[in-house]
Short mmCIF file of C-alpha atoms in Angstrom, two decimals:
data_model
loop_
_atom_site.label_atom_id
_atom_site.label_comp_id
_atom_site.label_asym_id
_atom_site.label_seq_id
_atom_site.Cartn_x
_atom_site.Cartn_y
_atom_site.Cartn_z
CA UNK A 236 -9.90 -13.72 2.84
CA UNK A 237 -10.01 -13.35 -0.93
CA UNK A 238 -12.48 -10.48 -1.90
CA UNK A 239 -14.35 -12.38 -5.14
CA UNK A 240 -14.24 -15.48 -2.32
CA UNK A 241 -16.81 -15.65 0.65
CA UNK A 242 -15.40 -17.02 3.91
CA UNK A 243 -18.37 -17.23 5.86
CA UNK A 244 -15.85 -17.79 8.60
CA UNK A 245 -15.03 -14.13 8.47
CA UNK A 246 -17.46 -12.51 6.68
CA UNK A 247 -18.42 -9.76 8.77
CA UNK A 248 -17.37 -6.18 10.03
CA UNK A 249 -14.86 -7.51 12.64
CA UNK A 250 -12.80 -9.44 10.79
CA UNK A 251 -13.14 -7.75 7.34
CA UNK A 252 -13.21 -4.06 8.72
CA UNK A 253 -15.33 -1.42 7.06
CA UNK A 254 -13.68 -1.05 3.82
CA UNK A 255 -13.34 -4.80 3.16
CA UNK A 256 -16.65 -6.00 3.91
CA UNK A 257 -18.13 -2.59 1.71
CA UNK A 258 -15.95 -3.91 -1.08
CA UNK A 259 -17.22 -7.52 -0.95
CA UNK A 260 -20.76 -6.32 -0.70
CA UNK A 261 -20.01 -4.15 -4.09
CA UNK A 262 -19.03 -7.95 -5.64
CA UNK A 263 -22.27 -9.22 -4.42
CA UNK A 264 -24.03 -6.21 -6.30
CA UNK A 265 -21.95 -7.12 -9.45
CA UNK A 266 -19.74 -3.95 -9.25
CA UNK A 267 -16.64 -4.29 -10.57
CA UNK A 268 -13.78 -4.49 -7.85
CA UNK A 269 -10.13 -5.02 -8.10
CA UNK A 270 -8.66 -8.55 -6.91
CA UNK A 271 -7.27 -8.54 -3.62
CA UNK A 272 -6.93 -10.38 -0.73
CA UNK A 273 -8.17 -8.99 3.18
CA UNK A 274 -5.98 -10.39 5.76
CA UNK A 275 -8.38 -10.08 8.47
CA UNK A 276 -7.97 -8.36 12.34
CA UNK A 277 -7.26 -11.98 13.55
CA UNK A 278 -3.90 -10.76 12.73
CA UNK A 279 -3.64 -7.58 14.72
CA UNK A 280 -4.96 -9.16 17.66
CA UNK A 281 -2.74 -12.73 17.82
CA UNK A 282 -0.02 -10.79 15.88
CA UNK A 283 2.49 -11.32 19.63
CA UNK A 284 1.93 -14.79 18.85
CA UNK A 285 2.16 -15.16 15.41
CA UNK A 286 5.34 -13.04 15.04
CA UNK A 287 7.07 -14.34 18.44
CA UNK A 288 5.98 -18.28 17.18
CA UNK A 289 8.23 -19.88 13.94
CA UNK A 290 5.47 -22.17 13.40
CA UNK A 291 2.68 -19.20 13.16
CA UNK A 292 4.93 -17.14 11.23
CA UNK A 293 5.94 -20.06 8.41
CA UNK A 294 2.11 -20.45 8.59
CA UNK A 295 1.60 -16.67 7.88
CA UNK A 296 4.28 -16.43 5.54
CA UNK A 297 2.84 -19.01 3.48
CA UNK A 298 -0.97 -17.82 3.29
CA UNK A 299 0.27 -14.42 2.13
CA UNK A 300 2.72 -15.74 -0.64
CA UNK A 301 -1.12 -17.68 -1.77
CA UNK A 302 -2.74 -14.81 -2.04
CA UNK A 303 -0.25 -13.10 -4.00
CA UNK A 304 -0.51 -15.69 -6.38
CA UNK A 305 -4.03 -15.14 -6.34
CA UNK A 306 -4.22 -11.50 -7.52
CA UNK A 307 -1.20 -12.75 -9.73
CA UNK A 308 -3.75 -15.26 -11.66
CA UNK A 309 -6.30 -13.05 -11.79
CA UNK A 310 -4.55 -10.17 -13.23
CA UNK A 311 -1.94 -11.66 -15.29
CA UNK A 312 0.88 -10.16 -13.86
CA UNK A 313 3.83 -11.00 -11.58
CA UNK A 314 5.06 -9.53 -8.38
CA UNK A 315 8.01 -8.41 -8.73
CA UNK A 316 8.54 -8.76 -12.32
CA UNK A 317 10.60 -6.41 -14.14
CA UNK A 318 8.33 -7.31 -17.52
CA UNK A 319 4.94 -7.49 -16.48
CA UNK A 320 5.29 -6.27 -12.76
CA UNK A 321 2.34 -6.70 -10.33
CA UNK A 322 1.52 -3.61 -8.15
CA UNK A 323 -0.81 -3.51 -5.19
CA UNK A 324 -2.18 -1.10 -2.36
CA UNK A 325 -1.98 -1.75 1.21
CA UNK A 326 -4.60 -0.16 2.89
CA UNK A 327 -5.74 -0.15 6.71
CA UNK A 328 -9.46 -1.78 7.08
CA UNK A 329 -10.53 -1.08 10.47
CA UNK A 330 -13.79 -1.43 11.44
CA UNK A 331 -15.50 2.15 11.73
CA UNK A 332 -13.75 4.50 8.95
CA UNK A 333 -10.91 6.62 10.25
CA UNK A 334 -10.40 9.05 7.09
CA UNK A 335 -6.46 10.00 6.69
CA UNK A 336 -5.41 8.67 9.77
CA UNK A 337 -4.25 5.58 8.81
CA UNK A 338 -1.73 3.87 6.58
CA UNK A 339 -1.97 3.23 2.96
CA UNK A 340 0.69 2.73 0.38
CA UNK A 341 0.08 3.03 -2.95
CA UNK A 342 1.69 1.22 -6.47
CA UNK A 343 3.81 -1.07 -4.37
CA UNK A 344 6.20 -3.67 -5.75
CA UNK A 345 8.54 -1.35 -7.68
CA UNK A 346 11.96 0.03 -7.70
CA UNK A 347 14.40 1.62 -10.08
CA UNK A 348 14.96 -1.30 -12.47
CA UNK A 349 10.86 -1.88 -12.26
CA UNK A 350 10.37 1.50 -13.52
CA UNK A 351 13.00 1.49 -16.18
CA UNK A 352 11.53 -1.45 -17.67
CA UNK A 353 8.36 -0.13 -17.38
CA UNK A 354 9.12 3.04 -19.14
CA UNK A 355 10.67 1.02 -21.94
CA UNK A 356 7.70 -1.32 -22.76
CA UNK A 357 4.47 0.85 -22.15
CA UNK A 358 6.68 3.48 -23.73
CA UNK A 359 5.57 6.19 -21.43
CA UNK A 360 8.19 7.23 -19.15
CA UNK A 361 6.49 10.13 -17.67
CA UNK A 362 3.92 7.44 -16.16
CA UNK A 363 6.37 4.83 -14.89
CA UNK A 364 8.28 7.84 -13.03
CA UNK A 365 5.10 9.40 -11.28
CA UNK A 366 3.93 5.73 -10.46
CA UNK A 367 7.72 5.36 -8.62
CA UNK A 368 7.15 8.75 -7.10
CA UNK A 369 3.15 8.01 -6.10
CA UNK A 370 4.79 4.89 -3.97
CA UNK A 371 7.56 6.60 -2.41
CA UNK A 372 5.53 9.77 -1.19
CA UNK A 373 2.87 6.84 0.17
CA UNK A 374 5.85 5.03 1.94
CA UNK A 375 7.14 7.98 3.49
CA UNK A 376 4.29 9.89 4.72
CA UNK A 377 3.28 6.07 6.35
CA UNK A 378 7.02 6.39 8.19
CA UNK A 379 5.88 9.74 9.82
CA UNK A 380 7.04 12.53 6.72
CA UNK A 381 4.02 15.10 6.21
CA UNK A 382 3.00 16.05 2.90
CA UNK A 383 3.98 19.45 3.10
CA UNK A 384 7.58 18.45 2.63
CA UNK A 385 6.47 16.56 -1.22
CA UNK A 386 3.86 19.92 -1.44
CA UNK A 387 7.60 21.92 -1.38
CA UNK A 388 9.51 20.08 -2.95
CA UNK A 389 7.12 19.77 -6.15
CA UNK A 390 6.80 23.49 -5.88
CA UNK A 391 10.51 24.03 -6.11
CA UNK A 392 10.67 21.55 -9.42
CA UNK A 393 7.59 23.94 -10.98
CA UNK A 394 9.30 26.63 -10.51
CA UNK A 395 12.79 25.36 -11.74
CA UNK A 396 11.00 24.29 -14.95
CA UNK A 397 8.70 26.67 -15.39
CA UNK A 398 5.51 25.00 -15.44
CA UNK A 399 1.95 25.21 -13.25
CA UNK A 400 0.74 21.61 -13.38
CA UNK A 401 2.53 18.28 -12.58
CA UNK A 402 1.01 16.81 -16.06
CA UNK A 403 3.46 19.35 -17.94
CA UNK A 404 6.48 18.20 -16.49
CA UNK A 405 8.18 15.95 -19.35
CA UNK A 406 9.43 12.52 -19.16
CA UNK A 407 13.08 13.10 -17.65
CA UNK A 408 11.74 16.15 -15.51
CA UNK A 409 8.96 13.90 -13.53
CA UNK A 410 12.35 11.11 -13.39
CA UNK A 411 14.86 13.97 -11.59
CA UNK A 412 11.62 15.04 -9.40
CA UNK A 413 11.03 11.25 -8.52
CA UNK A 414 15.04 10.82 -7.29
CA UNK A 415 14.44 14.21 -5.24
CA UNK A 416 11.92 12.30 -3.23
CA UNK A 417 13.92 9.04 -2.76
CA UNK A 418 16.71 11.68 -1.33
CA UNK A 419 14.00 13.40 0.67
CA UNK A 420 13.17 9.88 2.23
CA UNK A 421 17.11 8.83 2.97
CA UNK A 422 17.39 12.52 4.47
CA UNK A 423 14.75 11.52 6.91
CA UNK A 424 16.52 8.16 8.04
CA UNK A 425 13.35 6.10 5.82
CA UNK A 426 14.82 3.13 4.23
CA UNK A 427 12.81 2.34 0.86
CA UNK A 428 13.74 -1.59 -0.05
CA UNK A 429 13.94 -2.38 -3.36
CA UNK A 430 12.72 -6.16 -2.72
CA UNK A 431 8.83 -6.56 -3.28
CA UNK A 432 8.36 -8.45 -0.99
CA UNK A 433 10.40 -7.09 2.16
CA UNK A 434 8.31 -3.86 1.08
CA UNK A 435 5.37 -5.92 1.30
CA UNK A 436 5.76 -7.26 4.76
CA UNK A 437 7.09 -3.69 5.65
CA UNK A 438 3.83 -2.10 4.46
CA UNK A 439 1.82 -4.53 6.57
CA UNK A 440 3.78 -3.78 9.92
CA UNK A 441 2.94 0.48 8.73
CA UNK A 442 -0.33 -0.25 8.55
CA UNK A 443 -1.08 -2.15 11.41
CA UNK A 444 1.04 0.21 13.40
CA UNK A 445 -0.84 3.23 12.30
CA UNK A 446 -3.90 2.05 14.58
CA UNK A 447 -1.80 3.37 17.37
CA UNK A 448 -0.79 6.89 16.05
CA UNK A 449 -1.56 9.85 17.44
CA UNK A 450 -4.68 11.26 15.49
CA UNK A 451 -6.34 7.81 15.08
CA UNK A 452 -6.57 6.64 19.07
CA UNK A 453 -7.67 10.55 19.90
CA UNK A 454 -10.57 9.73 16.92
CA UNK A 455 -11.13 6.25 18.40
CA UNK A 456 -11.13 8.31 22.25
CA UNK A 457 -13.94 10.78 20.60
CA UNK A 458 -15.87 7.90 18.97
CA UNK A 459 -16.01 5.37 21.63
CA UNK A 460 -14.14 3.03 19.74
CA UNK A 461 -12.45 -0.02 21.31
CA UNK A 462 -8.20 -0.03 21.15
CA UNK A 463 -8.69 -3.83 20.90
CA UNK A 464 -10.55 -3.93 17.70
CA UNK A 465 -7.76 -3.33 15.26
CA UNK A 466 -7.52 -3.08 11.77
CA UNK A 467 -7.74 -5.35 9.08
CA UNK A 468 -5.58 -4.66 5.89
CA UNK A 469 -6.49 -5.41 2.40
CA UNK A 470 -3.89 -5.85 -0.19
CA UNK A 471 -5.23 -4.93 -3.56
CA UNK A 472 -4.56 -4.83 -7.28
CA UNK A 473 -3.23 -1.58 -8.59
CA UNK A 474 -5.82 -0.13 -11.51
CA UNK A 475 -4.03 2.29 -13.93
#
């Protein structure tokens, strides 16, 4: 379901989950929202079928490549573009909030070429590094690595160079702290792909797997919340 679209199929708190449906309700009001696209907990719950079926999944496959296309329209960019390069957010939408126990993945749809380019034609290669490093640290701590380990090794780079605040890293200094992350993630066995969309359809599976960690089914235990609802995930523009 497109945000700036109604599907009065699916246009409700089930299928939407509590952050889509807010953010569609926020269009209504004329507040302006990001483009994205909501594929709805229809997923999560016939996802056996849809994955296990080559009819289903060709189907899938197909409906997400149109909605990329979608936010690509509306934005102007292209995913996976080393020029103009689309990136998006997947997020987890399930139906009651479940702060910071869930998946999201920021600035997706880069890699090491991406950035380069990037760096070269906004001109700002501090930005296009910390964007790379924003997505890894996302990626990873959605494969199970805890923040602390980014908290030490920023703290270690602030140190080395002698400065108090990310922002006064320079350009090549936020680059060498970016490729100490990427390590960090091969030294924990986390493959990073450098194809969009594999990452794409990677992030998806994170997210709708993070319903079942730890911390979120003892909050859903606590809140009387149903295991079978699910999550919906909403795939989502990148503002900078």
């Amino acid at each position: 379901c497109q945000l700036h679209a109604r599907n009065e199929h699916t246009h409700d708190l089930i299928h939407l989950g509590n952050k889509g449906y807010n953010l569609t309700q926020l269009i209504k009001l004329g507040v302006k929202v990001p483009t994205g696209s909501i594929l709805t907990s229809e997923f999560f719950r016939c996802q056996e079928i849809i994955r296990r079926f080559p009819p289903a999944w060709h189907d899938f496959t197909q409906r997400l490549d149109k909605e990329i296309s979608y936010i690509e329209k509306a934005t102007g960019r292209r995913f996976g573009s080393r020029t103009d390069p689309l990136l998006v957010s997947v997020r987890s939408c399930p139906i009651i909030s479940m702060p910071g126990m869930m998946s999201t993945i920021h600035n997706l749809g880069i890699n090491e070429e991406i950035v380069q380019e990037l760096a070269e034609r906004t001109g700002k290669p501090y930005f296009a590094w910390d964007t790379y490093r924003r997505f890894i640290q996302s990626w990873c701590m959605s494969g199970g690595m805890e923040r602390d380990e980014f908290s030490h090794i920023m703290r270690d780079a602030k140190a080395r160079h002698g400065v108090d605040k990310k922002q006064h890293f320079n350009a090549e200094q936020m680059r060498e702290l970016t490729l100490t992350y990427k390590q960090a993630a091969r030294d924990h066995g986390l493959g990073i792909p450098d194809d969009p969309w594999m990452q794409l359809h990677d992030s998806i599976n994170m997210v709708i797997s993070s319903w079942n960690a730890t911390e979120a089914a003892k909050y859903r235990s606590l809140m009387d919340i149903s295991d079978e609802w699910g999550t919906a995930v909403l795939i989502q523009g990148m503002v900078f």
